[in-house]
mmCIF file of C-alpha atoms in Angstrom:
data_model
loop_
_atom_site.group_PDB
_atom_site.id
_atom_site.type_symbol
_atom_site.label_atom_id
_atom_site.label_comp_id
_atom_site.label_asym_id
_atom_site.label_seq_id
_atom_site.Cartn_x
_atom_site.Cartn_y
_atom_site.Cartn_z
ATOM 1 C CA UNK A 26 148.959 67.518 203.337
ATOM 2 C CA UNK A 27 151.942 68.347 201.630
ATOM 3 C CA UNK A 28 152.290 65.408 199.619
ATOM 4 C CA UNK A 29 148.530 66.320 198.268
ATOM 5 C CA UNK A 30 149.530 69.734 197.384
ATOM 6 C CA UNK A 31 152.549 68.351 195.395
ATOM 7 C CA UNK A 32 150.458 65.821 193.363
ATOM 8 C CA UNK A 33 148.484 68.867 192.135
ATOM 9 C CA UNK A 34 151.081 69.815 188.901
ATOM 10 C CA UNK A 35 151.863 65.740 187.998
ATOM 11 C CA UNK A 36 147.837 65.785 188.321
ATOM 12 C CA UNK A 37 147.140 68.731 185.750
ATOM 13 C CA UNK A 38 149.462 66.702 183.246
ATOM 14 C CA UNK A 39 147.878 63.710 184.039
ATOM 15 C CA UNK A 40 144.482 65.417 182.845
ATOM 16 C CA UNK A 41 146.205 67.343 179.861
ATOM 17 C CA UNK A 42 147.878 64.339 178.129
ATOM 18 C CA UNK A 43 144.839 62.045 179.011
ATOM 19 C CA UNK A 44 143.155 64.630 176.661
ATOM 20 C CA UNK A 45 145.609 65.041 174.096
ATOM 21 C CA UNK A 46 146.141 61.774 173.418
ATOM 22 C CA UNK A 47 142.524 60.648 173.177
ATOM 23 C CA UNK A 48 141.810 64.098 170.716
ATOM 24 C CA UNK A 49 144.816 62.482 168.906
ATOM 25 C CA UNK A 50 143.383 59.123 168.685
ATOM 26 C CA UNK A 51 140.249 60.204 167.742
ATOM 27 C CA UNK A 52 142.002 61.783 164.853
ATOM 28 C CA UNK A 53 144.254 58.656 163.310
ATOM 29 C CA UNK A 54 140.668 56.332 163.505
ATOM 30 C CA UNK A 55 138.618 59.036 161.542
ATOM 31 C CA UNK A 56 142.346 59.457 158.926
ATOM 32 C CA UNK A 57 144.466 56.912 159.587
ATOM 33 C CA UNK A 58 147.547 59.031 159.098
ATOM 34 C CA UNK A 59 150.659 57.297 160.376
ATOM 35 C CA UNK A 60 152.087 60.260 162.477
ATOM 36 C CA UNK A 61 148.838 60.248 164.203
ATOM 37 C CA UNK A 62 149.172 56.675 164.977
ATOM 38 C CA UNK A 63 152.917 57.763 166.617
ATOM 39 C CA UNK A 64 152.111 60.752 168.596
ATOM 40 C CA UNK A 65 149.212 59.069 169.967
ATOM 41 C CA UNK A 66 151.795 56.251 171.380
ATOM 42 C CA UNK A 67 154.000 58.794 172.591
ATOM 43 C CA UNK A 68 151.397 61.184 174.189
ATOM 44 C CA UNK A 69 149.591 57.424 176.018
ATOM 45 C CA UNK A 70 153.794 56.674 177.127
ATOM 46 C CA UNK A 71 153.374 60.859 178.611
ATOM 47 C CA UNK A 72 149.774 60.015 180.625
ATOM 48 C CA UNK A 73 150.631 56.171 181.567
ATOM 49 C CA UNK A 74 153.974 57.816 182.895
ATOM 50 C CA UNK A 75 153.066 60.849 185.170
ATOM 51 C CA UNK A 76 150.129 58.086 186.385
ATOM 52 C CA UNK A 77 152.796 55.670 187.394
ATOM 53 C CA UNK A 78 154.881 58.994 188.885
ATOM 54 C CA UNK A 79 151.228 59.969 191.074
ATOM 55 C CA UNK A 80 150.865 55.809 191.771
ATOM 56 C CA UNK A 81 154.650 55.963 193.016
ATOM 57 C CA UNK A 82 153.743 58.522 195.299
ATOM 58 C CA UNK A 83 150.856 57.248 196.655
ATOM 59 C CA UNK A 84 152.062 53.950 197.055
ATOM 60 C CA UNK A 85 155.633 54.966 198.870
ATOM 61 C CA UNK A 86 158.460 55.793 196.462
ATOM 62 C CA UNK A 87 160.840 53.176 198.422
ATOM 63 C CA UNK A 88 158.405 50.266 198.763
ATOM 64 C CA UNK A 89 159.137 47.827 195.951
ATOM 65 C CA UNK A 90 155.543 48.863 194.168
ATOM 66 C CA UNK A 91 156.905 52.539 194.466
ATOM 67 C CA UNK A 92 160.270 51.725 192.980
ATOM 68 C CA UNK A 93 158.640 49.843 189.705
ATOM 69 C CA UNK A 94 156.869 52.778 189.466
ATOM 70 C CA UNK A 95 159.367 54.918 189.281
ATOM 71 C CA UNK A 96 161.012 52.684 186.700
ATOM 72 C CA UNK A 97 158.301 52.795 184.701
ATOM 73 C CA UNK A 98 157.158 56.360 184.811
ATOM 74 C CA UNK A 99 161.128 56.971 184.141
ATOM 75 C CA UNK A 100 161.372 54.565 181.016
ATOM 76 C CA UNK A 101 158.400 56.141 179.939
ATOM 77 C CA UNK A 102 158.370 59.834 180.783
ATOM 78 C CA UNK A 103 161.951 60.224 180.720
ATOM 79 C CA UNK A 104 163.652 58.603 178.210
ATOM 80 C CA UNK A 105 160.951 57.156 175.428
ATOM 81 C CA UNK A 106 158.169 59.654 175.138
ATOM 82 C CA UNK A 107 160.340 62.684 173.057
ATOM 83 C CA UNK A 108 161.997 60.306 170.398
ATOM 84 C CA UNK A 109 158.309 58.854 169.319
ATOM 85 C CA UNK A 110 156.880 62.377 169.769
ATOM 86 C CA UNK A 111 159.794 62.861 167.944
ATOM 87 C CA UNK A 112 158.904 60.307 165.122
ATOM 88 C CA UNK A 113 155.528 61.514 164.525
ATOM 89 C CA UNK A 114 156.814 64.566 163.543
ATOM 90 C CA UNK A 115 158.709 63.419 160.886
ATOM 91 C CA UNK A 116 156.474 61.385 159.695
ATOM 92 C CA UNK A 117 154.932 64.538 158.267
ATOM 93 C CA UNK A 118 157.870 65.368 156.118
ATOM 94 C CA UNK A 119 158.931 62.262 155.360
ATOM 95 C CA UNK A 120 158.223 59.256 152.611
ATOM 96 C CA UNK A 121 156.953 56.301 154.197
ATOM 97 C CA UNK A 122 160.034 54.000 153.587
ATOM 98 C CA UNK A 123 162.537 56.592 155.529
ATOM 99 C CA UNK A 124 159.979 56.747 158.807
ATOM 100 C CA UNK A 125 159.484 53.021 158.940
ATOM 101 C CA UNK A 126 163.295 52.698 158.808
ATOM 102 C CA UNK A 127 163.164 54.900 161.997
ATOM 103 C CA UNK A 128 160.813 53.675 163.841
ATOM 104 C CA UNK A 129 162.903 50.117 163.571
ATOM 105 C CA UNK A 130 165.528 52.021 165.039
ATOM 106 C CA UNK A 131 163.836 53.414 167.710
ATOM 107 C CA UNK A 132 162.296 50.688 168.923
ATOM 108 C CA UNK A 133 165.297 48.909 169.384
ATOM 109 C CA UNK A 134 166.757 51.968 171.325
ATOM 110 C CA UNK A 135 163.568 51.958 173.213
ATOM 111 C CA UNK A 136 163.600 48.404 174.144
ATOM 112 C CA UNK A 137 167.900 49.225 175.311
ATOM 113 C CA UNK A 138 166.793 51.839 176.905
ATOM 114 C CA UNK A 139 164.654 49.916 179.327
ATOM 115 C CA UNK A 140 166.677 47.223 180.344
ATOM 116 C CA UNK A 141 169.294 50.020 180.829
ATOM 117 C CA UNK A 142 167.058 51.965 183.405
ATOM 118 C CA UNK A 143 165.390 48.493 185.024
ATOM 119 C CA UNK A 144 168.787 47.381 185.488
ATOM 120 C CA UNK A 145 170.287 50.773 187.046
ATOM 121 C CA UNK A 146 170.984 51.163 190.466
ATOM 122 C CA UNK A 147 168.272 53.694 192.512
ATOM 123 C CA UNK A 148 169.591 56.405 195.124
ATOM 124 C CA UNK A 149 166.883 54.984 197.532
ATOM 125 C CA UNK A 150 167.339 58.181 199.905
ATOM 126 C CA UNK A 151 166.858 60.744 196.967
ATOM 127 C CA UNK A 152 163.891 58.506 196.000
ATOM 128 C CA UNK A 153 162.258 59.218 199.581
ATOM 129 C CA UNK A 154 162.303 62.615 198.791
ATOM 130 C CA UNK A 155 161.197 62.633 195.050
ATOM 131 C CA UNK A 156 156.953 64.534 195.703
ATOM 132 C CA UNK A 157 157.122 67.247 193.361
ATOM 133 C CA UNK A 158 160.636 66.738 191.490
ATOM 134 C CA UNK A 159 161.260 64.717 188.213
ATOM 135 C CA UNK A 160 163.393 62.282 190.315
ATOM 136 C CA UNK A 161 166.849 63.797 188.765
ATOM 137 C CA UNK A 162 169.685 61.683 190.344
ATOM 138 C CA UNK A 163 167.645 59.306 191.684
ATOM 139 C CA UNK A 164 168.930 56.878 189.307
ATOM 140 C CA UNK A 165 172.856 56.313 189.842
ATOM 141 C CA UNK A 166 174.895 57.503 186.699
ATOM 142 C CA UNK A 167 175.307 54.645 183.828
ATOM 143 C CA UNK A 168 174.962 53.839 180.264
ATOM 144 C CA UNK A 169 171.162 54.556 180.448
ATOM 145 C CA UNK A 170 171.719 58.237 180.829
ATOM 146 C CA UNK A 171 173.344 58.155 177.397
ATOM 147 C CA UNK A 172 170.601 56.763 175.559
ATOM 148 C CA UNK A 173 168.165 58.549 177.596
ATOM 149 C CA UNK A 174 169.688 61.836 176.082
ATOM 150 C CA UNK A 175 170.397 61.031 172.579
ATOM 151 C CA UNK A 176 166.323 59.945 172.428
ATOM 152 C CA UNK A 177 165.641 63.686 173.997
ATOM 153 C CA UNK A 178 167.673 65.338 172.134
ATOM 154 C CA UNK A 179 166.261 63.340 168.731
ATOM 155 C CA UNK A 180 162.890 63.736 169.644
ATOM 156 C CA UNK A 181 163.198 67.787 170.820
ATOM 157 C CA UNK A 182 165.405 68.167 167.454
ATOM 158 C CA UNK A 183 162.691 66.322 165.389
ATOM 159 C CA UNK A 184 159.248 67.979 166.914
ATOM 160 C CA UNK A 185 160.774 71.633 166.722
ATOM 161 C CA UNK A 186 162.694 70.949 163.235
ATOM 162 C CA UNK A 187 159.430 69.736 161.630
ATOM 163 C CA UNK A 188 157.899 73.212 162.967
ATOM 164 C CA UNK A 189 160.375 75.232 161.991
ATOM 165 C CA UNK A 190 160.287 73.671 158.539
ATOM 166 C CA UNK A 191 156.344 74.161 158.005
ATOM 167 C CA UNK A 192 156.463 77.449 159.241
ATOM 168 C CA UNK A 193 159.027 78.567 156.861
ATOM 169 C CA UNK A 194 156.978 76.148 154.402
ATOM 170 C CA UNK A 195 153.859 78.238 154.820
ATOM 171 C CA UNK A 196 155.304 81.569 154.804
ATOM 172 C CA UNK A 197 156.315 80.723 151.145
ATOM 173 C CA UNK A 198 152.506 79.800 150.397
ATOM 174 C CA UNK A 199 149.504 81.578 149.489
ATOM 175 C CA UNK A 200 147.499 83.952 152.505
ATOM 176 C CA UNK A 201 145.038 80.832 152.965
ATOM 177 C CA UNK A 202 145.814 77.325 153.369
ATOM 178 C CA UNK A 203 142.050 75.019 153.485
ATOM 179 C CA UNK A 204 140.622 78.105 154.561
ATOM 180 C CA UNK A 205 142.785 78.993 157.427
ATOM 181 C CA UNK A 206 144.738 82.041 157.426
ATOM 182 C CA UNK A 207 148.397 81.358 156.807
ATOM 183 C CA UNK A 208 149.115 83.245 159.861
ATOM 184 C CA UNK A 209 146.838 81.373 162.158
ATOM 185 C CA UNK A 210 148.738 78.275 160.943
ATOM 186 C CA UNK A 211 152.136 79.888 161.496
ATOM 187 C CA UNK A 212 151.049 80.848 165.273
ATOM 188 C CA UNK A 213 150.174 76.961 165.640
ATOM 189 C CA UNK A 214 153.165 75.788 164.581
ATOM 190 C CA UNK A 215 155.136 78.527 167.121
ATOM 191 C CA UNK A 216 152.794 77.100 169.994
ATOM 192 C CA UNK A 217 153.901 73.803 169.002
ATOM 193 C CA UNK A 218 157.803 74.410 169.036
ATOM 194 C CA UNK A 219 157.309 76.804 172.296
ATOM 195 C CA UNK A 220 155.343 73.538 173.729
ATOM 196 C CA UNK A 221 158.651 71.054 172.711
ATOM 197 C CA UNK A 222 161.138 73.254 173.567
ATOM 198 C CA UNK A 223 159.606 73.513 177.035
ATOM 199 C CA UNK A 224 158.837 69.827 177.443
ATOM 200 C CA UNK A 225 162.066 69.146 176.645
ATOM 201 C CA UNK A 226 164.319 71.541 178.430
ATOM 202 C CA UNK A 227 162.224 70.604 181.941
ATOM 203 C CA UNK A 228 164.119 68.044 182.672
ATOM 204 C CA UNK A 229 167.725 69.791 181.915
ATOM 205 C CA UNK A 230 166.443 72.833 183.925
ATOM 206 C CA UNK A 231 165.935 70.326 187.129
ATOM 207 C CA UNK A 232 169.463 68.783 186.263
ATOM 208 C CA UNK A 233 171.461 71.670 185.346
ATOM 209 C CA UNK A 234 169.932 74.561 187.254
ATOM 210 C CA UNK A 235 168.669 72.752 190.215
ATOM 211 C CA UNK A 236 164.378 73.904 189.203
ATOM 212 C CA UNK A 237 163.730 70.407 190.497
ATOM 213 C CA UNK A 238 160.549 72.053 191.872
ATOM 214 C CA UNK A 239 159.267 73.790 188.720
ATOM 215 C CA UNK A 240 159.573 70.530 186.653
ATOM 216 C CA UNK A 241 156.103 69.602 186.590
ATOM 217 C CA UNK A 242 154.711 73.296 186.429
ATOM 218 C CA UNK A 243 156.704 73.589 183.144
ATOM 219 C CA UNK A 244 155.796 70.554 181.372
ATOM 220 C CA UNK A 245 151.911 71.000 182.265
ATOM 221 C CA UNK A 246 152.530 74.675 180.365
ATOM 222 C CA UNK A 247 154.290 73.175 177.743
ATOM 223 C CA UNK A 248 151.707 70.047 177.028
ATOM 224 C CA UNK A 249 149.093 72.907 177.318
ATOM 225 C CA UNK A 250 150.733 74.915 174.927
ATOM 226 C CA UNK A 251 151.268 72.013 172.349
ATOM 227 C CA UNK A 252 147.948 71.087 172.269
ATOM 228 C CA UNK A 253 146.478 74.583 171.953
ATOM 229 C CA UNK A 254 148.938 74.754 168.975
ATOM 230 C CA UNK A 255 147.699 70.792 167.415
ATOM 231 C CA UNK A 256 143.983 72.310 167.774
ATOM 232 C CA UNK A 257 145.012 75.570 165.771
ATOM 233 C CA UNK A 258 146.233 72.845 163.100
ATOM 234 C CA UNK A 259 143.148 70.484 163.309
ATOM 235 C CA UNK A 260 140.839 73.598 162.016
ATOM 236 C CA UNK A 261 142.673 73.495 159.391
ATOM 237 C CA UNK A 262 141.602 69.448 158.655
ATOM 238 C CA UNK A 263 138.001 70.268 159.656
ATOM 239 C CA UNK A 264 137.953 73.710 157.210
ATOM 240 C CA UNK A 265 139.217 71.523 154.410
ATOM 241 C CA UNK A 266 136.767 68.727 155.242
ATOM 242 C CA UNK A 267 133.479 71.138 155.113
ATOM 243 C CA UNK A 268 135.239 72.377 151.626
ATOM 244 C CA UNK A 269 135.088 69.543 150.066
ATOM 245 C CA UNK A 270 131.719 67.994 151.453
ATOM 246 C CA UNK A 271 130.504 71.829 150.208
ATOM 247 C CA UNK A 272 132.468 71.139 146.999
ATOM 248 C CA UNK A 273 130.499 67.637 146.552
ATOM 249 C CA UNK A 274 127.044 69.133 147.201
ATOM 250 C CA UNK A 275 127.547 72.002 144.921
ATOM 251 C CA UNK A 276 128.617 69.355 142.264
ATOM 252 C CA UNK A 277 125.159 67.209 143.024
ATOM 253 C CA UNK A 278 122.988 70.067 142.502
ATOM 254 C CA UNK A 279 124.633 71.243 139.565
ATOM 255 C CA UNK A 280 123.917 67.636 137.773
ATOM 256 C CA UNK A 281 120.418 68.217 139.017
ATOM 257 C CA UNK A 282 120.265 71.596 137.378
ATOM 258 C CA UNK A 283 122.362 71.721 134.435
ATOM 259 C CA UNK A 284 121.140 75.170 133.533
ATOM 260 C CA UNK A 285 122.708 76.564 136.731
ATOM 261 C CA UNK A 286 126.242 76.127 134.817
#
């Protein structure tokens, strides 16, 4: 019984990224834009990762299906996911040669990464008792934890940089951007930073201040609060879309009707 009631958080973000990433998907098939094509790998490693975390817990954290599981949902969830997060971001801001340089880069310390945390030694009694935490500690100290926090801290620095820097971008601009008030815009961009920021700090919370238990409560409000501020931004794409399909009609019926010029 209480295992149940401690899948219900890892659960909620199960749903919530399952969502996000498929709304993102939908987006980079209709637009092809390539930091669609990134978050939408990063937001798949975020659901594939807390369904490995429920599948570890279902199966028995110390059996050996348990403990691939956890490798996985850690390589994943814990030290991957931010830095492409990360990646898409600035690929918004950034020329096409600079963000394919990067993402050479990071998939090399993605691919180090994982043979770092496969090959780490497991606290197998702290992994008995991992319903409900992130699993902090449960992997013995080594060169893993390095990369796993220079890929957080890159992809945290990256997602909140790139809204800091089209907020301030924005408040420079005109009261209407595609239709969309300025402000509206601003607000999705804060969402989006408050929804990194939280994301990223749950982890160092459970390390650092011992909220092992609030881990999963705070990333299901921060995913949440990302995506409410992505769907503030994607009015903005579907505004400018029914501007210019109005713009194209209008231009139709004035070749029909030149007298209407």
């Amino acid at each position: 019984m209480e295992t149940a009631i401690l899948l219900i958080p890892p659960a909620v973000n199960v749903v919530v990224t399952a969502l996000f990433a498929w709304f993102i998907l939908r987006q980079y098939l209709r637009r092809r834009r390539i930091y669609q094509l990134y978050w939408t790998i990063a937001l798949t490693m975020a659901f594939l990762a807390t369904l490995f975390y429920v599948s570890m817990l279902v199966a028995q954290p110390v059996s050996s299906a348990g403990i691939l599981f956890f490798r996985l949902y850690y390589i994943l969830g814990g030290a991957l996911m931010p830095s492409w997060l990360g990646l898409g971001s600035l690929a918004l801001v950034s020329n096409p040669r600079v963000v394919r340089i990067c993402s050479i880069i990071l998939s090399i310390m993605s691919v180090l990464a994982a043979i770092l945390i496969f090959q780490a030694s497991i606290d197998l009694p702290r992994l008995s008792q991992i319903a409900g935490t992130p699993g902090t500690g449960t992997l013995k100290t080594g060169a893993w934890l390095v990369m796993t926090i220079i890929l957080n801290t890159l992809g945290v620095v990256a997602v909140g940089g790139v809204a800091i820097y089209s907020g301030w971008k924005l408040l420079r601009r005109q009261a209407q951007v595609a239709g969309l008030h300025t402000a509206n815009l601003l607000r999705a961009n804060i969402l989006i930073l408050a929804g990194a920021i939280l994301n990223g700090v749950a982890g160092s919370l459970a390390r650092f201040l011992g909220l092992q238990s609030s881990f999963w409560l705070i990333m299901a409000v921060g995913w949440t609060v990302f995506f409410i501020g992505v769907l503030l931004t994607s009015r903005r794409s579907q505004n400018k879309t029914v501007q210019e399909n109005s713009g194209a009609e209008t231009g139709v019926e004035k070749e029909k009707h030149p007298a209407s010029s």
